[in-house]
Coordinates of C-alpha atoms in Angstrom, one line a residue:
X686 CA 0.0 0.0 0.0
X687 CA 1.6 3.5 -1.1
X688 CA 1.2 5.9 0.9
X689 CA -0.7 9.2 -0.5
X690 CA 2.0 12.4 -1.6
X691 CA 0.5 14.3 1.5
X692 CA 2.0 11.8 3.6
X693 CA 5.5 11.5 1.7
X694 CA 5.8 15.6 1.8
X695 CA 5.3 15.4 5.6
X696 CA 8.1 13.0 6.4
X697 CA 10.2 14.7 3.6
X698 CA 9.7 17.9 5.5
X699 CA 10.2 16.4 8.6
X700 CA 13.6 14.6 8.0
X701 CA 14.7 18.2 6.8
X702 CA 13.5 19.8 9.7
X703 CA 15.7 17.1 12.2
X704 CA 18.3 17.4 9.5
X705 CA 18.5 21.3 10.2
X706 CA 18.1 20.7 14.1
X707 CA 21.1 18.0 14.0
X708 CA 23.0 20.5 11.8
X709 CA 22.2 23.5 14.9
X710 CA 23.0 21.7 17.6
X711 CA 26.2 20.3 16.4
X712 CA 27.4 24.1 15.3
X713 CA 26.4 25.1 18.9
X714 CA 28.5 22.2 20.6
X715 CA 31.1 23.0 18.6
X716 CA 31.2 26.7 18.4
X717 CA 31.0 26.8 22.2
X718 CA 33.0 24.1 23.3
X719 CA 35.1 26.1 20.4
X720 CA 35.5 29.7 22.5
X721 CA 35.7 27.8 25.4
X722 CA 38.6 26.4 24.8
X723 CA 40.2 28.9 22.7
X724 CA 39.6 31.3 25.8
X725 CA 41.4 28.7 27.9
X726 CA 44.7 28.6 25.4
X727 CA 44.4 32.2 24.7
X728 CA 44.5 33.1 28.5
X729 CA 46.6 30.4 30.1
X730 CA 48.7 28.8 27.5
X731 CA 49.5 31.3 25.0
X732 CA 50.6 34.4 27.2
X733 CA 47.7 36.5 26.3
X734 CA 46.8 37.6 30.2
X735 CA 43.8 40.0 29.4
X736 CA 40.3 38.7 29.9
X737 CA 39.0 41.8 29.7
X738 CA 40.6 42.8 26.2
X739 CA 39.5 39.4 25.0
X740 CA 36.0 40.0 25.9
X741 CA 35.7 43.5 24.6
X742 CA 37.1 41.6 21.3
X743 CA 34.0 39.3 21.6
X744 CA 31.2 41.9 21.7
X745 CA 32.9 44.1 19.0
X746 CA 32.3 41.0 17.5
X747 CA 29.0 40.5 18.6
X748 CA 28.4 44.6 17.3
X749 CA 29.7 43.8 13.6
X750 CA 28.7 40.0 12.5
X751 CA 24.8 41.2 14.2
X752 CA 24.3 43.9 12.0
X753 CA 25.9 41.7 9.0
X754 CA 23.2 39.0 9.8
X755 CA 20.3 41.4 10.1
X756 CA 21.0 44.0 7.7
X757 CA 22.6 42.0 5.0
X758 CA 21.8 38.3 5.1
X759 CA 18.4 39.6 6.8
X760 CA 18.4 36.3 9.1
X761 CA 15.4 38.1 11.0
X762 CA 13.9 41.8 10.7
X763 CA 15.6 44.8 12.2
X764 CA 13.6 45.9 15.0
X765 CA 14.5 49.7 16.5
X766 CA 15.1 51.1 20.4
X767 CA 11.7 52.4 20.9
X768 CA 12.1 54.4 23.9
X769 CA 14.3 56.1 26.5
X770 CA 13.2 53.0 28.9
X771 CA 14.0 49.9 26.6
X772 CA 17.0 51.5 26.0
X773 CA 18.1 51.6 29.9
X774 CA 16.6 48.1 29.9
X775 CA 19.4 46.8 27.4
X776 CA 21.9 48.8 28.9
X777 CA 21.0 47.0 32.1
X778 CA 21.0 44.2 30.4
X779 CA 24.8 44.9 28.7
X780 CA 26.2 45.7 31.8
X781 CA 25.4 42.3 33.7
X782 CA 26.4 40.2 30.4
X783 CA 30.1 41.7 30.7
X784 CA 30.1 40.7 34.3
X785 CA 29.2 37.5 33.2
X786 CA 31.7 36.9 30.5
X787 CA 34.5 38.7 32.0
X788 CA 34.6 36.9 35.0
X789 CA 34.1 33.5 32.9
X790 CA 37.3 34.7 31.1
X791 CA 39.2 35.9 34.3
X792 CA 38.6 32.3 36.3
X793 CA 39.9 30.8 33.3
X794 CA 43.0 31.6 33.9
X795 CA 43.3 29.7 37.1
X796 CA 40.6 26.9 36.6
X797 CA 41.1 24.3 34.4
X798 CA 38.0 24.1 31.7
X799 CA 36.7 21.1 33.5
X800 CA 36.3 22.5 37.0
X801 CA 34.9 25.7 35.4
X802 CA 32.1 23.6 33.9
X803 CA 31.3 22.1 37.1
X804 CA 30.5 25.2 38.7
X805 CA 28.7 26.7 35.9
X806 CA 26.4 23.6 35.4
X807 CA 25.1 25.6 38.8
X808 CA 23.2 27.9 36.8
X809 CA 19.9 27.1 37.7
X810 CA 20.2 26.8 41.5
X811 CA 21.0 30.7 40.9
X812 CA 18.1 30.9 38.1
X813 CA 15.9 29.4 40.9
X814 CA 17.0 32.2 43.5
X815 CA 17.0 34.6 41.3
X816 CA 13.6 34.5 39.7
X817 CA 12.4 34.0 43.6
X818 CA 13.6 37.4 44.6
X819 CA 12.6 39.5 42.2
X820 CA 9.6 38.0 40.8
X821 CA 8.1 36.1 43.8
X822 CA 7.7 33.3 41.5
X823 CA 7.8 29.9 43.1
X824 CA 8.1 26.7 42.0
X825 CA 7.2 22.8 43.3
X826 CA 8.9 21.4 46.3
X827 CA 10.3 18.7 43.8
X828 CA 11.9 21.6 41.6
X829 CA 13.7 23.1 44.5
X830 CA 15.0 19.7 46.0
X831 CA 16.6 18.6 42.5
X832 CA 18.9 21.9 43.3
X833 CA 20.4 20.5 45.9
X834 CA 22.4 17.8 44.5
X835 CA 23.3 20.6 42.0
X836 CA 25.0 22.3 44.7
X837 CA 26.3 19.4 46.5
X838 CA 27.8 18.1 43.4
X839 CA 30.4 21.1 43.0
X840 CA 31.0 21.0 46.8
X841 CA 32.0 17.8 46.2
X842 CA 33.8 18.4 42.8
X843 CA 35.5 21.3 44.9
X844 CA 36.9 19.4 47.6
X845 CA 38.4 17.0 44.6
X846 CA 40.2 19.5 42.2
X847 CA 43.9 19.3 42.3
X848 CA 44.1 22.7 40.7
X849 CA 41.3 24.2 42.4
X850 CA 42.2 28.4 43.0
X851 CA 40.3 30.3 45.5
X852 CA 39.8 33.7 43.3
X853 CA 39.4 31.8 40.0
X854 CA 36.6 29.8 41.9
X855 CA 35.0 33.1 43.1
X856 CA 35.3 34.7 39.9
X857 CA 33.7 31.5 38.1
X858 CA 31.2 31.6 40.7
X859 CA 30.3 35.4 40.5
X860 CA 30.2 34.5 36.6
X861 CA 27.8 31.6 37.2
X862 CA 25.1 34.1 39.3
X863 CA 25.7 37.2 36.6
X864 CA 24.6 34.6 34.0
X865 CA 21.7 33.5 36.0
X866 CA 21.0 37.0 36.5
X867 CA 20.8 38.4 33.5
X868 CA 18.4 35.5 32.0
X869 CA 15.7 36.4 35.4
X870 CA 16.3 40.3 34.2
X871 CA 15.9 39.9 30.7
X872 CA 12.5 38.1 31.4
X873 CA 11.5 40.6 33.5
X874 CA 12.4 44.1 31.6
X875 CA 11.4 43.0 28.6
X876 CA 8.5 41.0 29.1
X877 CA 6.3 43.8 27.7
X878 CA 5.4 42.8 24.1
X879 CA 5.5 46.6 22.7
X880 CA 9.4 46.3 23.6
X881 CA 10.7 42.8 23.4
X882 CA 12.7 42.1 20.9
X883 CA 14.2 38.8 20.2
X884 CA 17.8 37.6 20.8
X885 CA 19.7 38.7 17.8
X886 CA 18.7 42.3 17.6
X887 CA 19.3 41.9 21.3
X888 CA 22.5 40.8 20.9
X889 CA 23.2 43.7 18.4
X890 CA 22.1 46.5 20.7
X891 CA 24.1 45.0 23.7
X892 CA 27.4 44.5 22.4
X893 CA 28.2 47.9 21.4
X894 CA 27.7 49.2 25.1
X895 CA 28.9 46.5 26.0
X896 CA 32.0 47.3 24.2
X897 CA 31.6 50.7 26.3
X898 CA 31.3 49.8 29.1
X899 CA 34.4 47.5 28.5
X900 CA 37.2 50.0 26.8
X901 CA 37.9 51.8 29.7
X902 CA 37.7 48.9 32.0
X903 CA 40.7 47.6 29.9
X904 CA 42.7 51.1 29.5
X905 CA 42.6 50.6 33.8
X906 CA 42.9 47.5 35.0
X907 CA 44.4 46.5 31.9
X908 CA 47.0 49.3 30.2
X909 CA 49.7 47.4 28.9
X910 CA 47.2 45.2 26.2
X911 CA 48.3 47.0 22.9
X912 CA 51.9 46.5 24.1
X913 CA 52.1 43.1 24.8
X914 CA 49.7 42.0 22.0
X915 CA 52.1 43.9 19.4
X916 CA 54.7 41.9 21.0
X917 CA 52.8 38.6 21.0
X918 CA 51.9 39.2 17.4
X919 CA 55.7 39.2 16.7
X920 CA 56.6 36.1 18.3
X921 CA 53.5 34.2 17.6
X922 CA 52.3 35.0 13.7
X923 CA 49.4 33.3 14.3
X924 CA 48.2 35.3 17.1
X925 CA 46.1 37.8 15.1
X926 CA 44.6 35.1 13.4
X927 CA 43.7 33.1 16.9
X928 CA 42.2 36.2 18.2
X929 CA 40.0 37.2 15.3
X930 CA 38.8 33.7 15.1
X931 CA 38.3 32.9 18.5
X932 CA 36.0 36.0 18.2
X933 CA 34.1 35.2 15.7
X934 CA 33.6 31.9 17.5
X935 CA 32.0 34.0 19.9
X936 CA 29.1 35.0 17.7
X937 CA 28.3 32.0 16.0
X938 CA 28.0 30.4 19.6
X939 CA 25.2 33.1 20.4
X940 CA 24.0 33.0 16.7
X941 CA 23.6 29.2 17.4
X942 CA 22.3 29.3 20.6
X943 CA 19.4 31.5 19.5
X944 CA 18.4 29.5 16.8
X945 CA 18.5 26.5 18.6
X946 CA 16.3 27.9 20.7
X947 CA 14.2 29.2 17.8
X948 CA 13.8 25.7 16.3
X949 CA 13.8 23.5 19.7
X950 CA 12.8 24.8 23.3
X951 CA 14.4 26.5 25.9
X952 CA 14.1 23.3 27.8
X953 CA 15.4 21.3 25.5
X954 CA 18.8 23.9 25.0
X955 CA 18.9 23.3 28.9
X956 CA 19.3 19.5 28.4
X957 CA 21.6 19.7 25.6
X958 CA 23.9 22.4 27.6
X959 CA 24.3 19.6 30.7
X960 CA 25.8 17.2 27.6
X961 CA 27.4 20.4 26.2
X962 CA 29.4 20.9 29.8
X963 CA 30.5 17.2 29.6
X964 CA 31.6 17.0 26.5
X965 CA 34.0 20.8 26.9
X966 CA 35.1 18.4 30.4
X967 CA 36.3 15.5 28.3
X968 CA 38.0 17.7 25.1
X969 CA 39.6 19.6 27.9
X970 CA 41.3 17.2 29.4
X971 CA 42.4 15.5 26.7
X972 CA 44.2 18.6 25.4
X973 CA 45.6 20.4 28.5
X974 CA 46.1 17.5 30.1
X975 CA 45.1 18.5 33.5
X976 CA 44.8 16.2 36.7
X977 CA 41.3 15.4 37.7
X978 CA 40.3 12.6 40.3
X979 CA 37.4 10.2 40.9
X980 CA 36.3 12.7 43.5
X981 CA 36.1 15.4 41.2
X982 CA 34.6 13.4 38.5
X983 CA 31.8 12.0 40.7
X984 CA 31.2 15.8 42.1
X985 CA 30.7 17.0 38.5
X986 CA 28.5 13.7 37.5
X987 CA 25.9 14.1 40.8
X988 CA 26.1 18.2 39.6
X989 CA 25.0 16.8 35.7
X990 CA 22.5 14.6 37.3
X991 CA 20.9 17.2 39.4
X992 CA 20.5 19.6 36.4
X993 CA 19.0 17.2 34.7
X994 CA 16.1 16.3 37.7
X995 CA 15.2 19.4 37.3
X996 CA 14.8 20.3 34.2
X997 CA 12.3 17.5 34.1
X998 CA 10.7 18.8 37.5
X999 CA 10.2 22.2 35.5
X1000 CA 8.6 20.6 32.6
X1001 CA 6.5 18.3 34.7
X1002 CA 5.4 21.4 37.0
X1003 CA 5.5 24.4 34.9

């Protein structure tokens, strides 16, 4: 019995569809594990001492490769800064994305990329907070209990790092909440459908205050960059290069994870980021080579396991 052309176009259309999905996640694994990674040889193995710089490198970008994809390749419409107040919102917005990524980048250079997974598979233990404060919002008893062998998982993984660093784990930490943060008070300030605008013109608007924000930050704390870069560049002619494409490894792990997003769910990018984390632990350790125990390990796999509880709590309780 044949089955009818209806029927044929709907399975054609529905192997391109998981094509296209398969084809999206795998960039996103790849692009982040990608800037991970690059970050971590940029900032610990190569000489290149300024997380700050490196960011600022990342949203400029961000700024450029945004407008290229919504201007020119016209990926999705341009929408415009409305008002005074949307415009304060982003800013907001900007200002808690650089904490985020800057102290990422700092507690990179004394965390090994595994470890720094660990703690950021904590992200929604701070969501949970988070959300709580400011919106009241409260979830199941189940929800909150799956947190806590988030939390106990990185104790654990903690107390079994060989090359565990104080600051780098308070930086990593303060990068974990910012994250959290920032995804609670993006929900919030632009919630109101006259304003909201979706992720990549989002992106577009942060990342030049971002950039900012982030210039004189880096002429402070950060004054000798455009001496020892020049200098790098000399000894290392690939240095340029490295930079320029571990920044543009930046974008396309934003552009990815919106449309992976776009084409999934946000729970399902939740589920595919606890893989993501294991996978950047594994390739990391493999290439730097850096000493991890069964402690640690099993701290990071109770951490994984607890993510995972409750993103199925949310979905079963939402």
């Amino acid at each position: 019995m044949s089955s009818s052309p209806a029927s044929s176009s709907s399975q054609s259309q529905s192997r391109r569809r998981g094509l296209l999905i398969a084809c999206l996640i795998t960039l996103w694994y790849s692009s982040n594990i990608g800037v991970i990674l690059l970050n971590k040889y940029l900032l610990s193995n190569y000489g290149f001492r300024f997380p700050i710089f490196l960011t600022m490198c990342h949203m400029t970008a961000c700024a450029l490769l945004s407008y290229a994809s919504i201007v020119f390749l016209k990926l999705v419409p341009l929408q415009v800064i409305k008002s005074r107040p949307q415009f304060l919102k982003i800013a907001t917005l900007s200002v808690v994305f650089c904490a985020s990524v800057v102290g990422g980048n700092v507690s990179l250079r004394y965390l090994p990329v595994s470890f720094n997974q660990a703690v950021g598979a904590t992200t929604p233990f701070f969501t949970a907070v988070f959300a709580y404060l400011m919106t009241f919002k409260r979830e199941a008893w189940i929800t909150y209990a799956a947190l806590i062998p988030v939390v106990t998982g990185v104790i654990i993984a903690s107390g079994g790092e060989p090359s565990f660093h104080m600051f780098g784990f308070i930086m990593c930490i303060g990068a974990t909440a910012a994250r959290a943060f920032k995804s609670v008070l993006q929900g919030v300030l632009l919630s109101s459908e006259g304003e909201k605008l979706n992720s990549m013109n989002l992106l577009l608007y942060m990342s030049p205050i971002a950039v900012v924000v982030l210039l004189p930050s880096t002429l402070v704390m950060e004054p000798n960059v455009l001496e020892v870069i020049l200098a790098l560049g000399k000894d290392h002619k690939f240095m340029w290069l490295l930079l320029i494409a571990n920044s543009a490894t930046a974008y396309v792990a934003n552009l990815s994870n919106f449309l992976v997003t776009k084409h999934t769910s946000a729970l399902t990018l939740q589920v595919l980021g606890n893989a993501k984390g294991a996978v950047a632990v594994v390739i990391s350790i493999l290439l730097f080579r850096n000493p991890v125990t069964v402690m640690g390990i099993g701290g990071y796999t109770i951490t994984v396991l607890g993510v995972v509880a409750y993103g199925e709590a949310k979905r079963r309780f939402k």
